[in-house]
Each structure stands twice: as C-alpha cells, then as structure tokens.
Coordinates of C-alpha atoms and ligand atoms in Angstrom, one line a residue:
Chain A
X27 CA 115.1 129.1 103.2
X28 CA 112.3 126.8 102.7
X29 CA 111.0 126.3 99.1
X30 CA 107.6 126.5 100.1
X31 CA 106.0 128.7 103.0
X32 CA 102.5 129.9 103.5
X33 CA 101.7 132.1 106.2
X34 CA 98.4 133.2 107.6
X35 CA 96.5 131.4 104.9
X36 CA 92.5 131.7 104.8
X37 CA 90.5 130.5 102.5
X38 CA 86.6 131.6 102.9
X39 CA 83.8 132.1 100.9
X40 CA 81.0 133.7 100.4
X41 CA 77.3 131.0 101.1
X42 CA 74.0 131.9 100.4
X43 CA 71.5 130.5 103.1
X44 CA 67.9 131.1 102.8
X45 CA 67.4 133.0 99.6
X46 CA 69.4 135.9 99.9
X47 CA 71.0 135.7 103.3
X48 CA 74.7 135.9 102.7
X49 CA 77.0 133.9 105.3
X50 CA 81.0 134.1 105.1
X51 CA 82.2 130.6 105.7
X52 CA 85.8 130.3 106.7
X53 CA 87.2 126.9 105.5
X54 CA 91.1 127.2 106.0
X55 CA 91.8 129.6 109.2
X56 CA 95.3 131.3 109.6
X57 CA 97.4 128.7 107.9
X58 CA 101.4 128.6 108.5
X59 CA 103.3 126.0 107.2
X60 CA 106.7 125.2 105.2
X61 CA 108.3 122.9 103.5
X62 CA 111.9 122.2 102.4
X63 CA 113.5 121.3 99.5
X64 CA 114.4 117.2 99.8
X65 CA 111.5 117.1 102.4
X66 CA 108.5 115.0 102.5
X67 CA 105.4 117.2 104.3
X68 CA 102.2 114.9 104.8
X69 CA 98.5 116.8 105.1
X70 CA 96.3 114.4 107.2
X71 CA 92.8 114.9 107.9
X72 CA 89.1 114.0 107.8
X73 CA 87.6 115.0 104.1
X74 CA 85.8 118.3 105.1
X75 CA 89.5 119.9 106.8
X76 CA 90.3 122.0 104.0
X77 CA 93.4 119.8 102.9
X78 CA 92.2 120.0 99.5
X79 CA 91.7 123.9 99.5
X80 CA 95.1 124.1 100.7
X81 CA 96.2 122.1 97.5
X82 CA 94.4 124.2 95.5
X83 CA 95.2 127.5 96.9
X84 CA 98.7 126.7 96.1
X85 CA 98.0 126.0 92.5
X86 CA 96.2 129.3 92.2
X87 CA 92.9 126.6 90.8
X88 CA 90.7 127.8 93.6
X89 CA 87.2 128.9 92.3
X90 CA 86.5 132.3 91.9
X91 CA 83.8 132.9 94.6
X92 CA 86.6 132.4 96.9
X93 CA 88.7 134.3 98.7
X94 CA 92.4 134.0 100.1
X95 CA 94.3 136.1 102.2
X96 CA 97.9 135.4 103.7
X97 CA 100.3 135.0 101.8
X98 CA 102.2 132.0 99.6
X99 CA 106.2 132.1 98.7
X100 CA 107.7 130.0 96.4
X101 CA 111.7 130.1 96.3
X102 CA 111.2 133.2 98.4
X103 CA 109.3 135.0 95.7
X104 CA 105.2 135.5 95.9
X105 CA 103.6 132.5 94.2
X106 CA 101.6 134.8 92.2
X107 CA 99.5 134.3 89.1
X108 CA 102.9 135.3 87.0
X109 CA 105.4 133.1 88.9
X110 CA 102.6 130.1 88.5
X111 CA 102.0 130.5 84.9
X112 CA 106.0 129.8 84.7
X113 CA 106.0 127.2 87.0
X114 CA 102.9 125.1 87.1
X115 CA 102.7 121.7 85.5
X116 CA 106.6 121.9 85.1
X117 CA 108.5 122.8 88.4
X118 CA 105.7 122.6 90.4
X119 CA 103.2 120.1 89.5
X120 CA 99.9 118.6 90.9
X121 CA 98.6 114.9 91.4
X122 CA 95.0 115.8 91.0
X123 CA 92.3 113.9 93.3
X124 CA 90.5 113.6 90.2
X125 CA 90.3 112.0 86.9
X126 CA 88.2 115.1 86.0
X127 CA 91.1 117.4 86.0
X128 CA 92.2 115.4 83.0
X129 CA 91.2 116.8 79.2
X130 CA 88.2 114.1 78.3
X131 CA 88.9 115.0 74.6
X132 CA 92.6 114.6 74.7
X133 CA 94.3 111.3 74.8
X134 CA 96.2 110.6 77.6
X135 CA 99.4 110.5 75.8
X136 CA 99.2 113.8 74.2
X137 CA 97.9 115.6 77.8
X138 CA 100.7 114.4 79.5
X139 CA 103.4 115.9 77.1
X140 CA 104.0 119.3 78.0
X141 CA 105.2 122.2 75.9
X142 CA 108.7 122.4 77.9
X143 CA 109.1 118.2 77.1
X144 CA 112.1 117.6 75.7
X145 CA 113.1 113.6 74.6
X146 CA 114.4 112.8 78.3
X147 CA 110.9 113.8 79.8
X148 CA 109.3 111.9 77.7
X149 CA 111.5 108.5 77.8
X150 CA 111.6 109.1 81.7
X151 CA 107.6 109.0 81.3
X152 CA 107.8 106.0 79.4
X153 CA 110.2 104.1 81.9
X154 CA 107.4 105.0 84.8
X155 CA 104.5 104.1 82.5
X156 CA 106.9 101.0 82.3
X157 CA 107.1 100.4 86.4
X158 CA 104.1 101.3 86.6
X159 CA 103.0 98.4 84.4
X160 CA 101.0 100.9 82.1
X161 CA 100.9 98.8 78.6
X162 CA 102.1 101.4 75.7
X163 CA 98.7 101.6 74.5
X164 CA 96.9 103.6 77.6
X165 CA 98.9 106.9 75.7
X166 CA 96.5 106.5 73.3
X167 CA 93.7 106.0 75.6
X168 CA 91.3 109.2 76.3
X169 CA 90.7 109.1 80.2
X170 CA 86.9 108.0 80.1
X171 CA 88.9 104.6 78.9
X172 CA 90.8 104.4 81.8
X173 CA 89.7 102.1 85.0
X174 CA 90.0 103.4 88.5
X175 CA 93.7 102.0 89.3
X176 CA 94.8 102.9 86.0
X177 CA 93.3 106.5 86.1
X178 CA 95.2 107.0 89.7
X179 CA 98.6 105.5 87.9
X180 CA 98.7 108.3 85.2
X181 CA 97.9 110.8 87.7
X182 CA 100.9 110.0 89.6
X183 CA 103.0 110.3 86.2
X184 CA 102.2 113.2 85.0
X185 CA 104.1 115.1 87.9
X186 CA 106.8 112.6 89.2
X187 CA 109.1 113.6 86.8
X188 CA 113.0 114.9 87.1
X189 CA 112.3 118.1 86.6
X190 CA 109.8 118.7 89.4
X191 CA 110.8 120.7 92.4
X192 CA 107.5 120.5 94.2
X193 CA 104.7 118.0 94.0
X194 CA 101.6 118.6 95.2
X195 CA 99.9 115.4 95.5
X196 CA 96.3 115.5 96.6
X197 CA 95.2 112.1 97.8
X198 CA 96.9 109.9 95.2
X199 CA 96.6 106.4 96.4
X200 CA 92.8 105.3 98.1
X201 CA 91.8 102.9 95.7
X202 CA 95.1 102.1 94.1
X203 CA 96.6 98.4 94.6
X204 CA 99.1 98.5 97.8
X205 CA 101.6 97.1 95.3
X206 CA 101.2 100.4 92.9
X207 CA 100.9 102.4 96.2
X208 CA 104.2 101.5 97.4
X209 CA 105.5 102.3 93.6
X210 CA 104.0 105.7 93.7
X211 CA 105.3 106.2 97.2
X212 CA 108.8 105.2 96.6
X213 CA 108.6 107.2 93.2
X214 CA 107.8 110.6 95.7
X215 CA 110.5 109.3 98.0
X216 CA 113.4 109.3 95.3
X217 CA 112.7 112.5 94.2
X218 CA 112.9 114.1 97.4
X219 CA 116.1 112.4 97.8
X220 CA 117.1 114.5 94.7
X221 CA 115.7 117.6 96.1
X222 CA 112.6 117.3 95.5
X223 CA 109.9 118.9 97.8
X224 CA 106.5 116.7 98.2
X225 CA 103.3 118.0 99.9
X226 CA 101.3 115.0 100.4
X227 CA 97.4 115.0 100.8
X228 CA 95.8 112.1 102.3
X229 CA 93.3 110.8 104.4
X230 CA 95.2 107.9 105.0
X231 CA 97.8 108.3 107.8
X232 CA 99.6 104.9 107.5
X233 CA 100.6 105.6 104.0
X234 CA 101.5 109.2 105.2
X235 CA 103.8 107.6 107.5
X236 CA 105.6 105.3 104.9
X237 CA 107.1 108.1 103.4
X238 CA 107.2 111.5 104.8
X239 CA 109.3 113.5 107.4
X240 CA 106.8 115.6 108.9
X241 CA 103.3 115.7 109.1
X242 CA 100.8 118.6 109.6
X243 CA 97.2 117.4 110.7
X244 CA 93.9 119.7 109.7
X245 CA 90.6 119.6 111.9
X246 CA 88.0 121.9 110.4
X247 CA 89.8 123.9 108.5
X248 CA 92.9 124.5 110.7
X249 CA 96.3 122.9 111.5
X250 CA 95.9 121.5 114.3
X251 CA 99.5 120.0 114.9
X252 CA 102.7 119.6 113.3
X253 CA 104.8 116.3 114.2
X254 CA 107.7 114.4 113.1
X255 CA 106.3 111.2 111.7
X256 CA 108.3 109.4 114.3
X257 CA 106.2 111.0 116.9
X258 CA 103.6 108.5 115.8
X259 CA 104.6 105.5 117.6
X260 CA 103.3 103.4 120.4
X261 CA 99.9 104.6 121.8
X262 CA 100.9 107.8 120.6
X263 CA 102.3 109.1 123.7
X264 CA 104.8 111.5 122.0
X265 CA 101.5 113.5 119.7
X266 CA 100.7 116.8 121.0
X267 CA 96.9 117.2 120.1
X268 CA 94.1 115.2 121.7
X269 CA 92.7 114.6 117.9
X270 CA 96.3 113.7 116.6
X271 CA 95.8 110.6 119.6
X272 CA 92.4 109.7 118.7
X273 CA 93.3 109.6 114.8
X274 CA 96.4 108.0 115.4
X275 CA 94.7 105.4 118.0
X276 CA 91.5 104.5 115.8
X277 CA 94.0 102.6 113.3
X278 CA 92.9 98.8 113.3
X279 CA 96.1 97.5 114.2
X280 CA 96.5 100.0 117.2
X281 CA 92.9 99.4 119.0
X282 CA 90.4 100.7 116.8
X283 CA 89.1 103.3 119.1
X284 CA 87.0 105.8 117.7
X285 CA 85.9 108.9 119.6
X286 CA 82.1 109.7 119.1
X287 CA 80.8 113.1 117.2
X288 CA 82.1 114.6 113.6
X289 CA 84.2 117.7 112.8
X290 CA 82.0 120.9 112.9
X291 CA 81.4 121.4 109.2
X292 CA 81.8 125.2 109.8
X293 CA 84.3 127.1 112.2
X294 CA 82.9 129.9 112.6
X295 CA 80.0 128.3 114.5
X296 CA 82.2 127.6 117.2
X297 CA 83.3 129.8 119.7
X298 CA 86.4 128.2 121.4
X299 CA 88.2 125.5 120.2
X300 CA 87.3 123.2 117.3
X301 CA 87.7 120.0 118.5
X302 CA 86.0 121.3 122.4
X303 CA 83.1 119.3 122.0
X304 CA 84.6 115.6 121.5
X305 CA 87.6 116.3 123.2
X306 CA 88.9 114.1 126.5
X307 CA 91.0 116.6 128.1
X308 CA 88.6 119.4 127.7
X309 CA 88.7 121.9 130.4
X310 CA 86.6 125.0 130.7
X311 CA 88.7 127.6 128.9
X312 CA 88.6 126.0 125.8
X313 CA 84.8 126.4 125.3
X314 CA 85.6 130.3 125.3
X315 CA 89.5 130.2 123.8
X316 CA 90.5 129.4 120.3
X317 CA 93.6 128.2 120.9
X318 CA 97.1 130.0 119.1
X319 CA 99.4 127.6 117.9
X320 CA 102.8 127.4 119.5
X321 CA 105.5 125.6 119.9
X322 CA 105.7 121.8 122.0
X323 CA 108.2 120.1 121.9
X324 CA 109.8 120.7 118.7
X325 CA 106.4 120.9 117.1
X326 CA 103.3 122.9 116.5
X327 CA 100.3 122.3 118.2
X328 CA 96.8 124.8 118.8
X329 CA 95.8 123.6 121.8
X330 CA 95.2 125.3 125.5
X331 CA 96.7 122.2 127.3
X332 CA 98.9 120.0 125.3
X333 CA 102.5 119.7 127.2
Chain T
X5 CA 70.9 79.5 105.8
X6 CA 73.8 79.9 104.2
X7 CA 74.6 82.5 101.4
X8 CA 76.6 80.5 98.8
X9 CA 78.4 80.9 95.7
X10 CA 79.0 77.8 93.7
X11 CA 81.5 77.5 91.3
X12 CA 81.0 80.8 89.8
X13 CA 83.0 82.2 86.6
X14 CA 83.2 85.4 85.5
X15 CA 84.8 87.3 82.8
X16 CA 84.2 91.1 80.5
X17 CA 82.9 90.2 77.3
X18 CA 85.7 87.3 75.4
X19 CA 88.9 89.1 78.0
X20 CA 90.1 86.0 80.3
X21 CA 88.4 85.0 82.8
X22 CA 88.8 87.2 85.9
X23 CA 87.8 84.0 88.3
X24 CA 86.3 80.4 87.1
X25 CA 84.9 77.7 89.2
X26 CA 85.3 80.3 92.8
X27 CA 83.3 79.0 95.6
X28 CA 82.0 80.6 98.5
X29 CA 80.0 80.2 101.6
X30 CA 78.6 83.0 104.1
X31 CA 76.9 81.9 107.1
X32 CA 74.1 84.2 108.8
X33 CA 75.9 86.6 111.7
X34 CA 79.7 85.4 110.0
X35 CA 82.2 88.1 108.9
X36 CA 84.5 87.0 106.3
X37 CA 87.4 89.3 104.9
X38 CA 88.1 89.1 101.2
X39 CA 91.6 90.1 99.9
X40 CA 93.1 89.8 97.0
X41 CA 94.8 91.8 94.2
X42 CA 93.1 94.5 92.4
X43 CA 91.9 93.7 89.0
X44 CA 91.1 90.3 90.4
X45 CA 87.2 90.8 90.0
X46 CA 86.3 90.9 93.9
X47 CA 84.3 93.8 92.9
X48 CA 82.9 91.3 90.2
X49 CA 82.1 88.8 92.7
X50 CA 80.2 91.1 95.1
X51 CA 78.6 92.2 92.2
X52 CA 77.0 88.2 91.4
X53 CA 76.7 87.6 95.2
X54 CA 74.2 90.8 95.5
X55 CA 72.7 90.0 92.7
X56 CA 73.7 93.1 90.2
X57 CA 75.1 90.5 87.7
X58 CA 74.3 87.0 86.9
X59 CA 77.2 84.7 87.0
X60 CA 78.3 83.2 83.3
X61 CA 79.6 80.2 84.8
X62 CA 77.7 78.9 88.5
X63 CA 75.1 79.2 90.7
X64 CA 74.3 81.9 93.4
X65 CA 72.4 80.5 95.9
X66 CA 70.4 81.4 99.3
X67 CA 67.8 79.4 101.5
X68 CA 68.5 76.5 99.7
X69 CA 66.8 78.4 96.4
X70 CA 68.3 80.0 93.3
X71 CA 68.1 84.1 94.0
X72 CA 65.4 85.5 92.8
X73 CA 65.3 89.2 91.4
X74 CA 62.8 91.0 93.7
X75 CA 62.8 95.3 95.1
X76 CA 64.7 94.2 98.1
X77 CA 67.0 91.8 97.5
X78 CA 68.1 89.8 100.5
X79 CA 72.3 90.4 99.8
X80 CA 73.1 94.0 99.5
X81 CA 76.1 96.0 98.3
X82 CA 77.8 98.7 100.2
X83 CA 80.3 100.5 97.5
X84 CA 83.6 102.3 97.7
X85 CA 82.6 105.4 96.7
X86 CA 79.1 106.8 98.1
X87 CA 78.8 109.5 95.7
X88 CA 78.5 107.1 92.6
X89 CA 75.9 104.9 94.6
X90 CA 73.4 107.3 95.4
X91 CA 71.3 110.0 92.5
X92 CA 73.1 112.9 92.6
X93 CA 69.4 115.1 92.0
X94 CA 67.9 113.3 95.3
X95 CA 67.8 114.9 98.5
X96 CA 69.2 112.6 100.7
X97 CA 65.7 111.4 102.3
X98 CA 64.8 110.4 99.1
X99 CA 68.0 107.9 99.0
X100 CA 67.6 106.8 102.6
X101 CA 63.9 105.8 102.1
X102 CA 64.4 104.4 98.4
X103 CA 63.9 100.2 99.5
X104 CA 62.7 100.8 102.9
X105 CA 62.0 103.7 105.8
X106 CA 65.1 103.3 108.4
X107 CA 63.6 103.9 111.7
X108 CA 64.9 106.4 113.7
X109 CA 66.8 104.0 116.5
X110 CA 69.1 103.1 113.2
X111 CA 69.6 106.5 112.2
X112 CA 71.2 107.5 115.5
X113 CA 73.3 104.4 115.5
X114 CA 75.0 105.4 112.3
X115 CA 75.2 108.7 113.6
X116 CA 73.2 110.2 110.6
X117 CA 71.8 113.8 111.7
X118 CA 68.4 114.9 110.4
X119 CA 69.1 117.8 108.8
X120 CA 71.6 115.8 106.2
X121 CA 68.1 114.0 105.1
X122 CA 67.3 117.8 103.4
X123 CA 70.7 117.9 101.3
X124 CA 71.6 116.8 98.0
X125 CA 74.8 114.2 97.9
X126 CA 77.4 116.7 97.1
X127 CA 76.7 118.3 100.4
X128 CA 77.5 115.8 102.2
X129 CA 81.2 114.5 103.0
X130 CA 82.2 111.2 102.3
X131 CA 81.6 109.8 105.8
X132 CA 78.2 111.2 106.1
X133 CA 77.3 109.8 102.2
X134 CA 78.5 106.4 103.5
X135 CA 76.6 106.2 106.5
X136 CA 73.0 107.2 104.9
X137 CA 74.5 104.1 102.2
X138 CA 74.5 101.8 105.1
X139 CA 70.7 103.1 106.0
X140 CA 69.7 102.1 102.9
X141 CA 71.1 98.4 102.4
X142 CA 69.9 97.7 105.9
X143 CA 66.1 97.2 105.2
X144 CA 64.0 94.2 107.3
X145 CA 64.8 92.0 104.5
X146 CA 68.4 92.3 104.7
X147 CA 70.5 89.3 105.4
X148 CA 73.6 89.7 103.8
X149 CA 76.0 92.5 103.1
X150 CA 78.8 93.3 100.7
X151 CA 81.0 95.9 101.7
X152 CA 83.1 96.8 99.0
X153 CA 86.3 98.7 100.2
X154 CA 84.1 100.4 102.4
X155 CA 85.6 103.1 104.4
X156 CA 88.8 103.2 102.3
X157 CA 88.0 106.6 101.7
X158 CA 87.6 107.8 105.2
X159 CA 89.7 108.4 107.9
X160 CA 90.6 106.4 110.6
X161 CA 88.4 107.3 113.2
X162 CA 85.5 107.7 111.2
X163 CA 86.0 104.7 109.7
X164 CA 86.6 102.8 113.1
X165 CA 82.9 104.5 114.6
X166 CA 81.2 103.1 111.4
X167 CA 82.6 99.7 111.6
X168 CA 82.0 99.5 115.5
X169 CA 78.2 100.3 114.6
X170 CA 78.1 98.4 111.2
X171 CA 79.4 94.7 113.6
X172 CA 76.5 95.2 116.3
X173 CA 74.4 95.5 113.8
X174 CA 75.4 92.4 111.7
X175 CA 75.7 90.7 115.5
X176 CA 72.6 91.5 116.6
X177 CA 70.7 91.0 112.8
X178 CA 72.5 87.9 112.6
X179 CA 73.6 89.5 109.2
X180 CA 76.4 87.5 107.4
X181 CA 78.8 90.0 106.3
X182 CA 81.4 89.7 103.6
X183 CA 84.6 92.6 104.0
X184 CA 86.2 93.3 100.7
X185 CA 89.1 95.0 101.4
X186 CA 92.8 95.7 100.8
X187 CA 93.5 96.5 104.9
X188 CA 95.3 93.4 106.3
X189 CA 94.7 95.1 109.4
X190 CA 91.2 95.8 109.0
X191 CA 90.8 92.3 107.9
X192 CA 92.4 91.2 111.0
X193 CA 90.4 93.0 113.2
X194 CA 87.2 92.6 112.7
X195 CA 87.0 89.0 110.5
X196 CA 86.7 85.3 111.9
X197 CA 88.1 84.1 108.6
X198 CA 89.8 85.4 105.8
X199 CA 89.3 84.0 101.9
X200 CA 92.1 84.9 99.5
X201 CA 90.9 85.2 96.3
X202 CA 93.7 84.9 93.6
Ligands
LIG416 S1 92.1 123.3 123.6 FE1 91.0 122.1 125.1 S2 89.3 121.2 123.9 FE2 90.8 121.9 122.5 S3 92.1 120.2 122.1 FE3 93.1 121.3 123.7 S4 92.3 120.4 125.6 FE4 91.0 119.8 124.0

C-alpha cells in the first residue's frame, strides 16, 4: 500500500472578471498519483502548473476560496483535517517555498522546536544545523535576520528529521549554493533510505534527477507524465510526452532547445489538449480530445499519440 | 569601450572583506560567465559594476570616464528574483516604460503579450516578470548588462527561449554581457570566457 495516494484531485477556484462576472478556474485537473514509503517522487514543472497547489492541498494550507475534490489517503486513512492536525509538522512535514511561512516574531530556534521534541530531535537538529554549517547563533536569529541561503538551509531542517515519514518539499534548493544543494539532497536521500517518503517540488529537473526514483511532470495544471528518472537519458528517447522531450532537451548541456509559446495560464480555455498548440507531433484529434492518461510503457502519460 | 572594474574592494560595514583589489574587464558584444561560491559578493560586484553601490576600495570605469550617476545608466542589472525588482502597486506598463518606452519589435522578441502590460506583478509568473525585467534594462542607452542568476528560477525551456533572445540581442546591440551564475553548463554554453571569482 503506498503511503501516499491522491486520486482525482482538482483544485479550482472561484475568479472574479469584470466586476461581478464569476469564472471557475480549474488549476489542478483530475490528479492521480502515489508515492511509497522509502521512495523519492519528483514534481517538475513550469511555475504556473499547479505543483505548488498540489503541495498545499496535501497539507490541508490551501486558501479558503478554494476548492478540492478527489480524494487524499495517507497510510490508507483519509488525510483529513483530524489525521493532519496529528500528523503535520511531525510525521509529515513541509519544506515551505517561502521564508514567509516562518513566524517573523519567533526566533528561529524556538519555531523550529516542536511540542512532540524530545532531546534526540533536538540534538539531531543541532548535528544538521552543524552540516549545514549553520553557526549556533542563527537559533537565536528571528527570520527577517536570515540571508537567502541561510533562510533556504533552515527550511530544509525543520522537516528532515528522523521522525518524518513524508516530506513535502516545495522547491527547496533555487538559490541555495550547489554545495548546500547537494547536502539537502543527500539529507532527503538518507531518509528515504530509512523509509522515508519525499515528494519533491522543483522547477529544476537536473536536481530532480540527482535524487529521486520517479518523476511526475505537470503542464497547466495536469500530470502530464510519469517516468522513471532513468527514462531521462540521451535525447530523451525513452520520455513519453512531447513536453517531457522539449523540457528535458532545453537543458544547456543537452542542446538548449527551446520550443516557442507558454503554458496556457488557464485549462479550461482549451478545448483539446493542453500542450496542442506548441506541440510537434500534433495531429488533428488532439485539438478536439483531451487526452486520458494511460499506461506506456511502464508509465503514465496523457497524450493521444505517445507509443 | 571597455566596461572595467579596477581593483575594487568591497565589504558590509567592518565584516571582512567579501573581495579586495578584483579586477575586471567587459568588452562591448563579449559574454563573460561569473562563477563562484555563494556568499562570495558576486551579487556585490554586479551591484558596483551597475552602479547601485560605489566601490570602498577602486574604480568603476566606462569610456575611458569615471561612471557617472545619471536616469539611465549605461550597465544595467537583471536580478534573480523579478518580483523584488519591480513595484509591486504598478501595473506592469508602468514597470516596462519606467527608464525608456520598449518598442513593440522588442516586446515580441521577449515574447511579452500585451495584455500582461495591464496586470499588477503578482499576476504574472516568474517567466513572464523576468522577461518585462529584461524590457526594461534594455533602453537605447544600454551597453552593458548584469544578469544576476537570471533564469535560476525558471524552467528549462523557458529559460533556454529567454537566453536564445537575450544573446541576439547583446549580438546585435553589441551589448557586453556579464552571466552570474551557479550553472556550469549554462556557463558553458553560452560564455566565451569564464572568470572565477574566489
Ligand atoms: S495529444 Fe496531441 S497535441 Fe497533445 S501532446 Fe499528444 S500529440 Fe501533442
């Protein structure tokens, strides 16, 4: 049984256009995705595909004008408001984007110590404020005082801790030194190896691939594809999804490609399939089709044509 | 003429010095890739190359002449994250147009659609934020850029499309463009030379 498994999430809210026109905008469509204990699930993406949301709706920190349905299981149970309450910020925890999820009136110290820390969490935070080369003193810091790389290095502490059984880690490196990168990476790694289940949010698909088993890539709010990160190889011959290619083929070192156009900032304003309109093996159907996803190859993919 | 900084030193208040006695050169149409540690003060050095701080220690110089402070200064800045460069109570045109008007020739280039000139920043994704950046720091007067981790936010291919325009631009401008970054590859790829600062 996998630890984590969402199935037909969408997220969609409510938009005002024009005074009082309402507009329902759909940002995560019909979501399915698991994850194992021990495994390492990467969530790559343009900013704008919903990874976030998804990282969000699992946390149960969505805003209130929004709405979810589908459902989310955690250990087989409903990852409710009740089950969260008991879980959050201790067996499941989240690496927030943001230094504004932080307390600006605590200090950093104190924030990090939950109620449920005994003396081994906190001497196991000590040891990573330690490899992290954190000096003592940023526990007394308030997080305004912190710089960027520093700010990104508490982050990561406050949830890669023993007693964690799923991290949630919503883009936790851009910005960070690759040295501390490859620390917080091989800090997620190790804990998987102890059963640890990691969800890991990030634009950037090279670090996605350091680390993690399998990754699921988001276009406009849906999951496009799921691969094993060793499909990535080469000129990507083994991906399923034309955008999976083009991401994977725009990397510096493997041509530097780009396709032209953006991700439609909306689904619903497209009729057929998301990616139709910048897409290279676009044939007719998929202006009218959205695509289902299904299975290719030991993977998932929502598209009409991939083989 | 070159862009050039001479023996420049730089520290926060009486912390060490983050670099002392750090020369650099930037010919017109060159790209040159800066990597180095974080913490190291590239970010610092951008900063006294486009003018936003004045060295403690050296000279910045351009054409021969000591920088002068003016409304468009000749070296701009391109930062990491958009959405702290830009007023976040500005619609977007307001931004764009702020040193200069960007024609609309450049606008398509940078793939920057009319209808984000009506929004407010937070609006706007990172991508689109960065590009209507670029606009901005590419006004007639323009002959040097600083781009400061630029796409390290974005994904690949977005990143690759706004580099691809961002070079013929510098090519054609004859811009000299300096590429802070912490992506070997990206360095690679699009630099003639690389300076590591340590
Ligand atoms: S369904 Fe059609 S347009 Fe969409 S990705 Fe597949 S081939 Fe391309």
């Amino acid at each position: 049984m996998p630890l984590l498994e969402v199935n037909k999430l969408s997220i969609s809210f409510v938009q005002y256009v024009k005074g009082s026109v309402q507009q329902r905008i759909t940002v995560v469509d019909e979501l399915d995705f698991a994850i194992n204990e021990g495994e390492i699930v990467a969530v790559v993406g343009a900013s704008g595909s919903g990874k976030s949301l998804l990282a969000h709706a699992i946390m149960g920190i969505l805003p209130k004008n929004v709405e979810t349905t589908g459902s989310i299981l955690y250990g087989g149970e409903l990852l409710d408001e009740k089950l969260l309450r008991r879980h959050r910020g201790r067996e499941i925890a989240l690496v927030p984007q943001s230094i504004s999820f932080l307390d600006p009136l605590m200090r950093v110290g104190k924030q990090l110590h939950t109620r449920a820390d005994g003396e081994v969490q906190d001497k196991e935070r000590d040891s990573l404020f330690e490899r992290f080369q954190l000096g003592k003193h940023v526990a007394r810091l308030f997080p305004f005082q912190l710089s960027g790389g520093m700010a990104r290095k508490v982050l990561v502490s406050t949830a890669a801790l023993g007693r964690t059984r799923l991290i949630i880690a919503d883009e936790p490196t851009p910005g960070m030194h690759p040295d501390d990168v490859a620390e917080a990476l091989g800090r997620f790694k190790q804990l998987a190896e102890g059963g640890c289940a990691v969800l890991f949010i990030t634009h950037d698909i090279e670090a996605a691939l350091r680390i993690a088993d399998k990754v699921a890539v988001f276009y406009a709010g849906e999951a496009i594809e799921l691969a094993a990160a060793d499909d990535f190889k080469g000129q990507g011959e083994r991906l399923r999804h034309p955008y999976t290619k083009a991401l994977w083929r725009a990397l510096p070192q493997n041509g530097f490609e780009p396709i032209t156009g953006t991700q439609p900032a909306r689904s619903s304003d497209v009729q057929g399939c998301l990616f139709a309109a910048r897409c290279s093996s676009y044939a007719e159907d998929c202006k009218t089709k959205r695509p289902e996803s299904r299975e290719v190859r030991g993977g998932m993919v929502r598209c009409l044509h991939a083989t | 003429m070159p862009l050039e900084g001479s023996q420049l030193g730089w520290r926060y208040a009486d912390g060490p010095w983050l670099f002392n006695d750090f020369s650099i050169a930037l010919n017109p149409g060159e790209v040159v890739g800066l990597v180095g540690p974080s913490g190291s003060g590239k970010t610092s050095l951008g900063r006294l190359l486009s003018g936003y701080m004045k060295p403690i220690t050296g000279k910045v110089i351009l054409s021969g002449d000591e920088l002068h402070k003016g409304s468009c200064h000749p070296v701009q800045m391109i930062f990491q994250h958009p959405e702290r460069a830009v007023n976040p109570r500005w619609r977007l045109s307001k931004t764009v147009t702020e040193g200069w008007s960007p024609d609309e020739a450049l606008l398509e280039a940078l793939g920057i659609q009319k209808h984000w000139l009506q929004r407010y920043p937070n609006e706007l994704s990172g991508g689109e934020l960065q590009r209507c950046c670029i606009a901005r720091a590419l006004g007639p007067e323009t002959k040097f850029l600083i781009a400061d981790e630029m796409t390290t936010m974005l994904d690949a291919i977005t990143q690759a499309q706004i580099w691809h325009t961002m070079l013929d631009i510098v090519h054609t401008r004859q811009i000299g463009l300096l590429v802070i970054s912490h992506d070997h590859a990206l360095v690679n790829k699009i630099c003639g030379r690389t300076v590591n600062f340590a």
